[in-house]
Each structure stands twice: as C-alpha cells, then as structure tokens.
Coordinates of C-alpha atoms in Angstrom, one line a residue:
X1085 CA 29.3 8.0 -20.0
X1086 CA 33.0 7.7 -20.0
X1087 CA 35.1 5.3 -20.8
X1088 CA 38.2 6.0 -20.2
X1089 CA 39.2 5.1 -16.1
X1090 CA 40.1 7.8 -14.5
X1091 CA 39.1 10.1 -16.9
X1092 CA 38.1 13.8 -15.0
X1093 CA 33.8 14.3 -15.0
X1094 CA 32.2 16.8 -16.1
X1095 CA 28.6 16.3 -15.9
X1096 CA 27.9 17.3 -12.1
X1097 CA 28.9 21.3 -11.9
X1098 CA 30.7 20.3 -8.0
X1099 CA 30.6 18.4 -5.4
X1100 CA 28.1 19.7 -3.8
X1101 CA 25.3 18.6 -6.9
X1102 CA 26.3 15.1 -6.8
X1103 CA 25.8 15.5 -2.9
X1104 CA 22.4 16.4 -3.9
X1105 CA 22.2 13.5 -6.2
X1106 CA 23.3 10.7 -3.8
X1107 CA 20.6 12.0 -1.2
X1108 CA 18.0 11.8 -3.5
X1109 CA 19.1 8.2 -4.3
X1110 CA 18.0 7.3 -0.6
X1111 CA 15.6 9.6 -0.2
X1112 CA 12.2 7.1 -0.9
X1113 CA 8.6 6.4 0.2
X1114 CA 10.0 3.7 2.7
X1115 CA 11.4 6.3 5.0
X1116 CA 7.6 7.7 5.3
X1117 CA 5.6 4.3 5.2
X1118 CA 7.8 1.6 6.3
X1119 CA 10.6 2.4 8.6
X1120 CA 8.8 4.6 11.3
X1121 CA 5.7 2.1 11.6
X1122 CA 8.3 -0.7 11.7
X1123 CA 10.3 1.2 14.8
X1124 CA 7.2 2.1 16.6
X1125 CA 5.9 -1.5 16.4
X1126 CA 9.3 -2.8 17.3
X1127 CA 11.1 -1.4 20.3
X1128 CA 11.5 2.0 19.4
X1129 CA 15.3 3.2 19.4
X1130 CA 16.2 -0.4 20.3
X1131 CA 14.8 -1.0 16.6
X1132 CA 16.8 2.3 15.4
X1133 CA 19.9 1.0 17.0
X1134 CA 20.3 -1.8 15.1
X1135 CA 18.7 -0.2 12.1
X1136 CA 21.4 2.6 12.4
X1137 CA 24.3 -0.2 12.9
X1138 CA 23.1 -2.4 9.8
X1139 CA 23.4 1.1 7.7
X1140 CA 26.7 2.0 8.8
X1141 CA 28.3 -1.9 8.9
X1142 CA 26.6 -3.3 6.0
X1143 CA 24.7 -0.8 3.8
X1144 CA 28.2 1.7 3.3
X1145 CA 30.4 -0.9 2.5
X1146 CA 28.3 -1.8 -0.9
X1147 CA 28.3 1.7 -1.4
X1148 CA 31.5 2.8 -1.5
X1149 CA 32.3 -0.6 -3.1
X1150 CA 29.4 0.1 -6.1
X1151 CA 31.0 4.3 -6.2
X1152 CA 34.2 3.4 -6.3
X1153 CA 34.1 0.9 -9.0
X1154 CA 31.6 2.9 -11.3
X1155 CA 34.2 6.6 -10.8
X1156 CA 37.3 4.1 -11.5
X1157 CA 36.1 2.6 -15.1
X1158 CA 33.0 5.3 -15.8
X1159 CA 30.9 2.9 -17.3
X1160 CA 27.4 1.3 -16.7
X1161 CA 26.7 -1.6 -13.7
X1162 CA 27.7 -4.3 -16.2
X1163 CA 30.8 -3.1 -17.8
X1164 CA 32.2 -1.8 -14.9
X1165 CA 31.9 -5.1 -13.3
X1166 CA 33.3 -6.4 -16.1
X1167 CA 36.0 -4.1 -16.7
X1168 CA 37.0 -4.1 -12.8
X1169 CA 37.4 -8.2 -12.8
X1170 CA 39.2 -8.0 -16.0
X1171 CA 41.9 -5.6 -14.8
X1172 CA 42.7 -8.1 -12.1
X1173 CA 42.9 -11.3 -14.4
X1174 CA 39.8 -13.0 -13.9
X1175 CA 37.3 -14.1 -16.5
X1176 CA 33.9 -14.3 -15.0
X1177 CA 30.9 -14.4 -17.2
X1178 CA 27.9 -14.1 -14.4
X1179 CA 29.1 -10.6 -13.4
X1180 CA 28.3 -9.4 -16.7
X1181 CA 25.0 -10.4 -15.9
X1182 CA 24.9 -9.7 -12.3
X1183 CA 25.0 -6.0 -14.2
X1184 CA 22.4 -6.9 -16.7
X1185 CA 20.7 -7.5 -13.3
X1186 CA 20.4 -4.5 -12.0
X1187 CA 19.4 -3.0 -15.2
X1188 CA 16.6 -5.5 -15.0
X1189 CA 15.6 -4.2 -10.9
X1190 CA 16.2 -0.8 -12.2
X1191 CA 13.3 -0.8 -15.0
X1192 CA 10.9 -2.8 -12.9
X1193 CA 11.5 -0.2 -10.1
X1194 CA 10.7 2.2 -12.6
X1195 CA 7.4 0.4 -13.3
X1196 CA 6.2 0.3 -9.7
X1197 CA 7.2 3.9 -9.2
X1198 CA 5.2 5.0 -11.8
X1199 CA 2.4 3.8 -10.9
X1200 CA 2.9 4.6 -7.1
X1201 CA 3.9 8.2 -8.0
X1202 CA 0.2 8.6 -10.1
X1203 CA -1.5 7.5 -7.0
X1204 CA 0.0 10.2 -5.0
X1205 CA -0.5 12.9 -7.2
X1206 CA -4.2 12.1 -7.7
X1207 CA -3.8 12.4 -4.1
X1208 CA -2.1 15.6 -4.1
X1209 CA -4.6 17.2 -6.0
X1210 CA -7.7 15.5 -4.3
X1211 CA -6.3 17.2 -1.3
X1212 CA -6.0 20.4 -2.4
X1213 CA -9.1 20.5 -4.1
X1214 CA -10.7 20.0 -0.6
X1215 CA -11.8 16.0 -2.0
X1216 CA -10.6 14.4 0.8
X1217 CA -12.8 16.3 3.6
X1218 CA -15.2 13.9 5.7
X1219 CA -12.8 11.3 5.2
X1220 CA -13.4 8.1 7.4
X1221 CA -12.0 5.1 7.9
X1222 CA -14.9 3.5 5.9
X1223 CA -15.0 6.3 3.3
X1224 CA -11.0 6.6 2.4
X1225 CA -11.0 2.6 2.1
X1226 CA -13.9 2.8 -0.1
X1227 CA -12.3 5.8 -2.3
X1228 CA -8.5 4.0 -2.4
X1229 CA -10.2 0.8 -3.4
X1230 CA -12.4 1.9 -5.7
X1231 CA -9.5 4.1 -7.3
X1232 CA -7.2 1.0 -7.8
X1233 CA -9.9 -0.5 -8.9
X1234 CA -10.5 1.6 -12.1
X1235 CA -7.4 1.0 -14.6
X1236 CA -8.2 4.1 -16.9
X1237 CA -8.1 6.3 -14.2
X1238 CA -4.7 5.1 -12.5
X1239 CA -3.3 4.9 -16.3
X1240 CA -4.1 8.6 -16.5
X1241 CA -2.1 9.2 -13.9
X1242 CA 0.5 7.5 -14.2
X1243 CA 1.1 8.9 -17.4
X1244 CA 0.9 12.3 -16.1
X1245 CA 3.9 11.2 -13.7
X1246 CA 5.7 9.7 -15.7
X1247 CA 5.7 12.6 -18.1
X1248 CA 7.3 15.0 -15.4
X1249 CA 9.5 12.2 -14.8
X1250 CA 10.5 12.4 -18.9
X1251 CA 10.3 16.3 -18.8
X1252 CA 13.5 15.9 -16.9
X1253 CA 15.1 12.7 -17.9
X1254 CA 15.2 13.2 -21.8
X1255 CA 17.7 16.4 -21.3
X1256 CA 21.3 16.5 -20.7
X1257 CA 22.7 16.1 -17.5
X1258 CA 23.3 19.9 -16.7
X1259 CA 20.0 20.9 -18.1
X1260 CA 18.2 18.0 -16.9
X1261 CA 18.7 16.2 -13.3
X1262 CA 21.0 18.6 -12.0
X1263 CA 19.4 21.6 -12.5
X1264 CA 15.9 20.0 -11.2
X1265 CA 17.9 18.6 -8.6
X1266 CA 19.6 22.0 -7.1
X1267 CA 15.5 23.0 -6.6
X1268 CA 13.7 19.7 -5.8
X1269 CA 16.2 18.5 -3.2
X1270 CA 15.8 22.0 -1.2
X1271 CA 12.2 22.0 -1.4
X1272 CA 11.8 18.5 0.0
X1273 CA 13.9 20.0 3.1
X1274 CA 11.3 22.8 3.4
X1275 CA 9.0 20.7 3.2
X1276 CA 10.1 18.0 5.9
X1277 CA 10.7 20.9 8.3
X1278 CA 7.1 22.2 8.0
X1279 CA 5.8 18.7 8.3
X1280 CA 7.6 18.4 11.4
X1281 CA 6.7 22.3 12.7
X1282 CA 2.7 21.2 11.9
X1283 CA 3.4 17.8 13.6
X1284 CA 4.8 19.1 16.7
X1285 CA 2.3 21.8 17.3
X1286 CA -0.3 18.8 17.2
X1287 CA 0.3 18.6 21.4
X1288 CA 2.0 14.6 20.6
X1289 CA 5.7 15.4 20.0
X1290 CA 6.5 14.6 23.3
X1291 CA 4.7 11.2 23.3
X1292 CA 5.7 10.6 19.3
X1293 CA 9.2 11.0 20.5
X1294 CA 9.2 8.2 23.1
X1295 CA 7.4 6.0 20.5
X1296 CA 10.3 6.4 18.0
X1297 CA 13.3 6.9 20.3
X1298 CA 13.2 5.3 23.9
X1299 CA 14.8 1.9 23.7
X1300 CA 12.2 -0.5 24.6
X1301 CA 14.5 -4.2 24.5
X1302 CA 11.7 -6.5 25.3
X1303 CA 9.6 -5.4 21.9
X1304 CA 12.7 -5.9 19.8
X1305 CA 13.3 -9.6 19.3
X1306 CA 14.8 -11.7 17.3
X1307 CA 12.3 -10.6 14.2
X1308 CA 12.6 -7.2 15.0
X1309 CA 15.9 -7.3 14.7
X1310 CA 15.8 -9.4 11.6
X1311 CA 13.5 -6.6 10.2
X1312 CA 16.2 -3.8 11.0
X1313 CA 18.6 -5.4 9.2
X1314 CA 16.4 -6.0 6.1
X1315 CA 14.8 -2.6 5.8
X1316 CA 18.4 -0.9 5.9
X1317 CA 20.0 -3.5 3.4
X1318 CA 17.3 -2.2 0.8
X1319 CA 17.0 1.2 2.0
X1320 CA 20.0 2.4 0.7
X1321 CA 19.7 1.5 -3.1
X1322 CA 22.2 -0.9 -3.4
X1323 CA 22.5 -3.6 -6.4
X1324 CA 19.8 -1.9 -8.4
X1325 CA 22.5 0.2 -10.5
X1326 CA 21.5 3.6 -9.1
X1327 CA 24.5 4.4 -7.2
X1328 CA 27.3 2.3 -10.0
X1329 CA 25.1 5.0 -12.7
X1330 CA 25.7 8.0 -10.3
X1331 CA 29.6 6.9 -9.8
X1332 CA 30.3 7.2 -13.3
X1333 CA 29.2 10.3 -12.7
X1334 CA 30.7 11.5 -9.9
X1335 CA 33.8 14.0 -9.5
X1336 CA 37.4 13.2 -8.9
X1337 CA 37.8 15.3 -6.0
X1338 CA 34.7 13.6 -4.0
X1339 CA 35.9 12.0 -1.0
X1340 CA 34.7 7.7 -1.3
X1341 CA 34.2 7.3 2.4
X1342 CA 32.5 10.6 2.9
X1343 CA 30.4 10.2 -0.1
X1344 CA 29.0 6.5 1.3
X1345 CA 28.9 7.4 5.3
X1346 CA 26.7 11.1 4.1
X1347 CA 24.3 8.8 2.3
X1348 CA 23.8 6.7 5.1
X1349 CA 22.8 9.7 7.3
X1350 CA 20.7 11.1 5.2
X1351 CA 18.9 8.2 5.1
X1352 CA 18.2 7.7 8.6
X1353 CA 17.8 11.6 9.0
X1354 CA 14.6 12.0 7.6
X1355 CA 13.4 8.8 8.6
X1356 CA 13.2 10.1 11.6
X1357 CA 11.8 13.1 10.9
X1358 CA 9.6 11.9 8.6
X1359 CA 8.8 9.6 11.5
X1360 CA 8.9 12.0 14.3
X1361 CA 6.0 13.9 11.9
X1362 CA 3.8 10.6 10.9
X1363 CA 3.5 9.7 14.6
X1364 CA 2.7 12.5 16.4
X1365 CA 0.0 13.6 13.7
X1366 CA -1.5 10.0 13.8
X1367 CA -1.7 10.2 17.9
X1368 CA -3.0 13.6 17.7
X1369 CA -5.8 12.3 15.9
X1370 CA -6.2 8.5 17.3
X1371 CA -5.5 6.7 14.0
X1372 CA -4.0 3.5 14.3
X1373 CA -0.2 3.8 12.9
X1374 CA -0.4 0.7 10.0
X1375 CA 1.9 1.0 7.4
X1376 CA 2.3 1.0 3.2
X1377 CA -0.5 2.2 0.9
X1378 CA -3.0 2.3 4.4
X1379 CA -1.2 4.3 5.9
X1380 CA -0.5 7.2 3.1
X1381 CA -3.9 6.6 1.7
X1382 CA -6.5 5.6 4.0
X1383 CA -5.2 6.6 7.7
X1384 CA -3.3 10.1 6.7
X1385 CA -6.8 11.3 4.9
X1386 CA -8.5 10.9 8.3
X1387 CA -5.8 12.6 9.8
X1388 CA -5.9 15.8 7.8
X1389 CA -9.8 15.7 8.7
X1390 CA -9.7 16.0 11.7
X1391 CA -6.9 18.4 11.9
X1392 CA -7.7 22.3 11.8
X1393 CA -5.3 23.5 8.3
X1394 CA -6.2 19.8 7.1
X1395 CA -6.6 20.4 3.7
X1396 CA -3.6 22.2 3.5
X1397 CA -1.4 19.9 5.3
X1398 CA -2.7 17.2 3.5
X1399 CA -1.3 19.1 0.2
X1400 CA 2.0 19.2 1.7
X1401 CA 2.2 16.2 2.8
X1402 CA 1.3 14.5 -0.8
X1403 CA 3.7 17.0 -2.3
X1404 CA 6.6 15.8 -0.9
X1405 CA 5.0 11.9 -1.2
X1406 CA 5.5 12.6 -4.9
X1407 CA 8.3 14.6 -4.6
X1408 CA 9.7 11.2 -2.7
X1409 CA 8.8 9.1 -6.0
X1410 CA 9.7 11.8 -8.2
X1411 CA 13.1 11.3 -6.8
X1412 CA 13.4 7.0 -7.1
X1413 CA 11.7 7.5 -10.6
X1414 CA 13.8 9.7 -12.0
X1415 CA 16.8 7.6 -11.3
X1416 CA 15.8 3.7 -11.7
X1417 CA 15.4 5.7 -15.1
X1418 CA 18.4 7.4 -15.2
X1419 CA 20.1 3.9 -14.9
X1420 CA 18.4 2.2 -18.0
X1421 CA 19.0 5.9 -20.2
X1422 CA 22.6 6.1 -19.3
X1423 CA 23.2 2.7 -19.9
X1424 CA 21.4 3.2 -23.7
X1425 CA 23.2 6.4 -24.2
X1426 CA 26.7 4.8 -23.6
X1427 CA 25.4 2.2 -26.2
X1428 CA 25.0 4.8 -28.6
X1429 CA 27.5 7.3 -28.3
X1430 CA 25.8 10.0 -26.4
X1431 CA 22.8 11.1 -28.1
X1432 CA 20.4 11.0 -25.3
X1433 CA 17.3 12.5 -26.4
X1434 CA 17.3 9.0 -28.7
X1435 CA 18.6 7.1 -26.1
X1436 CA 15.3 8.5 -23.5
X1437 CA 13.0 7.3 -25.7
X1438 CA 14.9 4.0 -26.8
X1439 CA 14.9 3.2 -22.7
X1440 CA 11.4 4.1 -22.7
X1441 CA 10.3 0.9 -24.6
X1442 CA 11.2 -1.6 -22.0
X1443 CA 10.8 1.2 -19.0
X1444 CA 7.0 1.7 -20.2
X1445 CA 6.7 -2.0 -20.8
X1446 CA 7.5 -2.5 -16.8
X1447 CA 4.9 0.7 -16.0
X1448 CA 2.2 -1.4 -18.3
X1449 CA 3.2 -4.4 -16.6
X1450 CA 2.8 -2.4 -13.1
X1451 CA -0.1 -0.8 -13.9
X1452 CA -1.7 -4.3 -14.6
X1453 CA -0.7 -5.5 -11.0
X1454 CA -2.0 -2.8 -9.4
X1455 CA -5.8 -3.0 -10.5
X1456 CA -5.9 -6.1 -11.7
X1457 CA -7.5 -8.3 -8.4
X1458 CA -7.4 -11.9 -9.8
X1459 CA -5.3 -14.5 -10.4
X1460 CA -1.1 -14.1 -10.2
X1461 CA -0.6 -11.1 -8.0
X1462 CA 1.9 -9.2 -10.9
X1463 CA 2.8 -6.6 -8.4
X1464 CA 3.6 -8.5 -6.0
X1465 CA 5.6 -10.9 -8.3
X1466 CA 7.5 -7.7 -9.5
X1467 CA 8.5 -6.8 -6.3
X1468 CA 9.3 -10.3 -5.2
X1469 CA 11.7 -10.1 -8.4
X1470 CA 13.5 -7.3 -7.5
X1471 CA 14.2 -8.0 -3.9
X1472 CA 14.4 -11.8 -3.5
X1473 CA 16.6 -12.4 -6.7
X1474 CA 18.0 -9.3 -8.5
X1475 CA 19.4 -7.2 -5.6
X1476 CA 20.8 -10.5 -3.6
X1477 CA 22.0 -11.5 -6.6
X1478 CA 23.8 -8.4 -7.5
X1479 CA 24.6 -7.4 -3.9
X1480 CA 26.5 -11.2 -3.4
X1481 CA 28.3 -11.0 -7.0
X1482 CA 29.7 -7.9 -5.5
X1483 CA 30.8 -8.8 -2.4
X1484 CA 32.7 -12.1 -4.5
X1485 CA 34.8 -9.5 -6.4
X1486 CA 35.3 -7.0 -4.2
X1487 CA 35.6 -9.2 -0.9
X1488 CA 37.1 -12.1 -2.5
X1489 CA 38.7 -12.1 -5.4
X1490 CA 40.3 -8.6 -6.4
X1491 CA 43.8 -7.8 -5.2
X1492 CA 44.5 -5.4 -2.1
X1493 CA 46.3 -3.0 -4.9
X1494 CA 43.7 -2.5 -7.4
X1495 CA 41.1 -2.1 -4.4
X1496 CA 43.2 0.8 -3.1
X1497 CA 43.6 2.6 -6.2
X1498 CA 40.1 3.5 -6.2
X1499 CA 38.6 2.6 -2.5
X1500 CA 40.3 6.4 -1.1
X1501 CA 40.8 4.6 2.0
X1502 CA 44.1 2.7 3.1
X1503 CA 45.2 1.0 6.5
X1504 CA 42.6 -0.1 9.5
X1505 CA 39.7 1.6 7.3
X1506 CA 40.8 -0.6 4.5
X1507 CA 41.5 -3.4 6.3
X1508 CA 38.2 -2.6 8.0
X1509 CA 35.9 -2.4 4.5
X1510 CA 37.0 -5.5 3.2
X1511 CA 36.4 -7.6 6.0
X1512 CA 32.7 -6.2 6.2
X1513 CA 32.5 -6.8 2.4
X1514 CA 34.0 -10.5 2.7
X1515 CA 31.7 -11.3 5.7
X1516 CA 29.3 -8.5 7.4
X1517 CA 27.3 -7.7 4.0
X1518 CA 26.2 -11.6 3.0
X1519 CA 25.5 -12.3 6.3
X1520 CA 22.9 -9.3 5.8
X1521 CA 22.0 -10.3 2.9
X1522 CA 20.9 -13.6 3.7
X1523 CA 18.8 -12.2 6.8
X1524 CA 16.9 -9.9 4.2
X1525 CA 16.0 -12.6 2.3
X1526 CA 14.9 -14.9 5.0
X1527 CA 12.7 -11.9 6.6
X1528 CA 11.5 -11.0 2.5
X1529 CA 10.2 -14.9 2.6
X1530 CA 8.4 -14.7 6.1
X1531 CA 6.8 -11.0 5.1
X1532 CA 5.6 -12.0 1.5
X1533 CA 3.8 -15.5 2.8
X1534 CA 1.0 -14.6 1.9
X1535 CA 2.6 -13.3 -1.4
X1536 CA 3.6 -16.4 -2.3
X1537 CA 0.5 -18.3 -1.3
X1538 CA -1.3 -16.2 -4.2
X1539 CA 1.4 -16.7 -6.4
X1540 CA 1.6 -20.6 -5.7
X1541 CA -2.0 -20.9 -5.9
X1542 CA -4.8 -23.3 -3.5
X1543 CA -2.7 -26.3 -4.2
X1544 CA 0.2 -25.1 -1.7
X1545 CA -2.4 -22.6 0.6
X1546 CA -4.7 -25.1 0.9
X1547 CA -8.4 -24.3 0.8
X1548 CA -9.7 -21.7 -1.7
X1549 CA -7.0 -19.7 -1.3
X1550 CA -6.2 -16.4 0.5
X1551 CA -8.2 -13.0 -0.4
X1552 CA -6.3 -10.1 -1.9
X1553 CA -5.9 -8.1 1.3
X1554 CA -7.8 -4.1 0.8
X1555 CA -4.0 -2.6 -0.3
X1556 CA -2.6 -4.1 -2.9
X1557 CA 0.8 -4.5 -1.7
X1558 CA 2.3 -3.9 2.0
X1559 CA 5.9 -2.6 0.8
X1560 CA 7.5 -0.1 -1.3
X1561 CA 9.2 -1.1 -4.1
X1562 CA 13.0 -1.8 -2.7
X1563 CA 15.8 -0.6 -4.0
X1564 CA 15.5 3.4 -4.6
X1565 CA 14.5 4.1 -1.4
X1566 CA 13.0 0.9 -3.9
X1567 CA 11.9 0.9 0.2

C-alpha cells in the first residue's frame, strides 16, 4: 500500500486489469441463487426495475465515495477514513472503527466463502465424475444433507479451496491477482455465454424470458420492492473493505464515475444472464425455481439428469459456481492481507500467512456452522453479523463523512466529478443511500425470522422451537457478491 495521497500506482499494469478487478468484486454466487429466483417470484422486470434503479441511485454513490477515498490517501478502510476526516478538521474516533469494521465483515466473508466454495467444488467434481446421474429430488436432498452433515469431509474441501485461494493470494500483486485475474475473469465470460447457448437451446428461452423481463406490477408489492432494494445495497460489495482495498490500488488515470457506473452493470449483466440460463434450464426440466444452497445443490442436479449433455453441463455449471466464490474469496482476503502488509512494510508472503490466523479462524468458525445442526445456528449468526451490523454500520459512517461533514473542496479533489453530477452524488449520499440502508435492514430482520428464533431460543419462539430447515442457510454470504 501507499501512503503518500496522490502518490501514482503501480500495482495494476492498466486500466483495463483493475477493470477486471472491480468486476470480479461484484461478480458473486447471489447473482446465480438469489437475484433471478427473487425477480421471477416477484414481478419479473417490475422487480428488475427497481433493482436496476436501487444499483444506479444508491449502490454507485458508496462506490465512488469508498474508490475515491481509498485512490486519494492509498491506505486500508480504517486509515483512509481516518486520514480523509482528519484532512478536513474533524476528530472522530468511531470511523476508525467503522474501518476495523469492515476488516471484521471481510474475514468472516472469507469464512463462509470457504466453506461455500468446498461445497461446489466437491460438486464440480461429483459432476464430472458422472456422481450426480439418477439424481432426484429425494436422492440430491439426501446426498447435500448427508454431505453437510459429515464435518471431515467438508473440512477437506474447504481446505482444498482455500489452498487455490492461497496459491494466489500469498504472491505479489503482478504475479498474483492480476495475472490470475487477466485468465479467470475471461473464462467466467466463456463460460456464462455457453450457459446461456445450452440454456436457450433447451426450447424455454422464450418462456424464461417473460419470467425475468415482462413487468408484472401486481406481483411486485410493497416487499418486493423492499427486497430490490436490499439485494442491490449488498450486491455490490459495499462497506465490507473490498472496493476502499481495490482503490488504493487503483490508477490515476481511471475515470471515478466510470469506474463505479461499470461495476454496477456488470452486476446486473450477468444476473441476468445467469438468470436468463437458471430459468429456462429449470422449466425445461419442470423443477421448481427455489433459491440458495436448493437450488445449486439439490434442484440444478435434477436438472442436469434429465438433460441430454447433463453431465457435462453440470461441470460447467459448478465451474464457474466456484469460479464465482473463487472470485469473493480471493478478495475478502485480499482486504485482511493488504491491510497486514501495510502494517508491516510490504513483505507479503509474511503478511498472507499472518492474515491467515484470524482468516482460518473465521473458516473454522464457518465450517462449524455449516455441519454443526444443534443449538446457536453459527452460520447463520455470522451472516446476521456481517449484514445487520458491520455493513450498515460501515455503509452509515460513510455517508456521515462524505454526506455530512466533509467540505465541498476536499470532496472535489478526489470525487472526478463537479457541477449537477456533484451536486447530484452528495445529495444521494446525504439522503438516497440511508434511506436504503434502513430498508435492507428491515427486509434482513423479516427474511432471517426464523434465524433469530434459533438464535433466541424457545423462550422467544415459543414451543420447542423451530427445526433447522434441510439447507442450512437461505442466503449468500453479503458483501462480495457477499450476496
């Protein structure tokens, strides 16, 4: 990291690598297994109207804002803050540790994504060992149960994931993410355009197409709407110290405004072709559309089949899965070893496996709410950590500095944008984004009910309690699109 503001960066070779970079910050498993089933459920492109708006009005602001800030003072999430309120007079001691904040969402992202990214690539190679033929409803519920059921075998896994996660991580920045990233990100794109070539040969393009695009008002609602607005607000990484890490990074000559708006549609790009591919293989096949771990690991099985080329659709299909969590993995990580490496001076080979400590402590941690069925529901508690508290929390300290509280003249020195646009930004920051916020949290609270009744045990549920539903969790980890 740098230190010095202003100070030219070296570490992506152009623009077009850190282009690369920021879409593989919101490229995440929530594109695949949340977003489409969510749009299809509720009012098609009524849904991806307001989904699209809530990106553009209340997800780019914060980016920009957390790109900007990070390029101006090249530092981690909590110095920068730091460093940004200091240069404008004010002595705040919470942003410091709205920082330390995302450092904390970033490592237990980590942990969830390890263990998310073993699952799939048992999965991946289940499927292409031919392991997932005959799969039925009853048989890939029984297989996915009885898999997170058995803590040796999801450890070995995960380890194996996380070690290609390390592979890269551990080595410089040119050797490291941006070489892996100049082949990974292109392969994805390969790979979404097959999806979508085997998809739409299935005979249901036409009919997946209505389900995701035609406007259907009276489906929408009030929640749906509410739900929009909560899965874009998390979808784009924001307040988990991914995108203030990449900003540090990022090159003099990269346009702010550009930077933040290309992130956005990227995001909602391959959601809908991930979406466009999801739907029309599951009508081709007359499996219900659910969503989450179901969905990728119980409904897609039956899917592939049925399908003639199953097995080998279902390998792609995992492939890029894990080339999804790869992706959030490698750079919830990247947050916690850049932040170590500034710490020590640069040596990042020491600083990898210094981050490691608390980053395998999360996976452990993950690992145990994943198979563990009894008791406190630890994975759901992580993820209740990360998006009730840390990224609100992060995402509001934010909008206090940069909406509230810093001057027009050191916003402009590092925002790129000036007149209407700025005049523009800051009123979305100062009003738009909380107002977001707040209706992400209130939808977080009505989804994880049930979360919370395992949490608060039978003296708040009543009764005996509720059952730990078949999946163990209903969401992807926010954040890193955590969705």
């Amino acid at each position: 990291m740098h230190s010095n503001p202003g100070a030219p960066v070296t570490a992506w070779g152009s623009r077009w690598t850190f282009a690369l970079a920021l879409a593989a910050v919101v490229l995440g498993a929530g594109n695949l297994w949340l977003v489409p089933p969510a749009v299809v459920a509720h009012g098609g492109g009524a849904f991806l109207l307001v989904y699209g708006l809530a990106l553009m009005f209340a997800g780019v602001p914060v980016v920009m804002t957390e790109l900007a800030m990070a390029r101006r003072y090249r530092q981690g999430p909590d110095h920068s803050l730091q460093a940004a309120a200091e240069g404008a007079g004010l002595h705040s001691r919470s942003l410091p540790w709205a920082g330390r904040g995302m450092l904390l969402a970033a490592l237990l992202l980590f942990g969830l994504y390890s263990v998310l990214g073993g699952v799939s690539l048992a999965w991946l190679f289940r499927a292409a060992l031919g392991e997932l033929r005959g799969a039925s409803e009853a048989s890939a519920t029984a297989l996915f149960t009885g898999f997170a059921g058995d803590m040796q075998q999801v450890a070995l896994w995960q380890v194996v994931f996380v070690g290609l996660v390390l592979a890269v991580a551990l080595r410089n920045l040119g050797r490291g993410v941006q070489r892996s990233l100049r082949t990974v990100i292109p392969l994805l794109g390969v790979l979404l355009v097959i999806m979508m070539v085997v998809a739409l040969s299935s005979g249901k393009g036409q009919e997946a197409a209505w389900s995701l695009f035609w406007p259907r008002w009276e489906d929408l609602g009030w929640y749906g709407a509410a739900l929009a607005i909560q899965l874009a607000v998390y979808s784009l990484a924001v307040g988990v110290g991914v995108l203030m890490t990449l900003g540090s990074y990022m090159p003099g000559n990269a346009s702010m405004p550009l930077s933040a708006l290309g992130v956005a549609v990227v995001d909602l790009v391959v959601t809908l072709v991930l979406g466009l591919a999801v739907t029309a293989l599951v009508l081709a096949e007359q499996v219900p559309l659910t969503s989450g771990f179901e969905l990728v690991f119980v409904s897609l099985p039956q899917v592939f089949e049925a399908m003639a080329g199953g097995q080998l659709a279902g390998s792609l299909f995992y492939l890029v899965m894990v080339l999804l969590v790869w992706t959030s993995a490698l750079f919830t990580l990247e947050v916690v070893v850049a932040r170590v490496t500034e710490t020590l001076g640069g040596n990042r080979v020491v600083a990898g496996i210094i981050a490691m400590l608390p980053a395998g402590a999360a996976a452990a941690l993950a690992l145990f709410g994943f198979t563990w069925a009894g008791g406190v529901d630890v994975w759901a508690l992580m993820e209740l950590v990360v998006i009730l508290v840390l990224v609100p929390v992060s995402v509001l300290a934010l909008v206090r500095l940069a909406g509230w509280q810093l001057p027009p003249r050191q916003l402009l020195a590092f925002l790129g944008v000036r007149g209407r646009g700025y005049r523009l930004w800051r009123w979305l920051m100062a009003w738009l984004v909380p107002l977001a916020v707040v209706v992400a949290v209130v939808v977080t609270v009505v989804e994880y009910r049930a979360g919370f009744c395992r949490l608060a045990g039978t003296a708040v549920c009543g009764g005996g309690g509720l059952e730990r539903p078949v999946m163990p969790i209903e969401e992807e980890p926010h954040g890193v699109n955590i969705q």
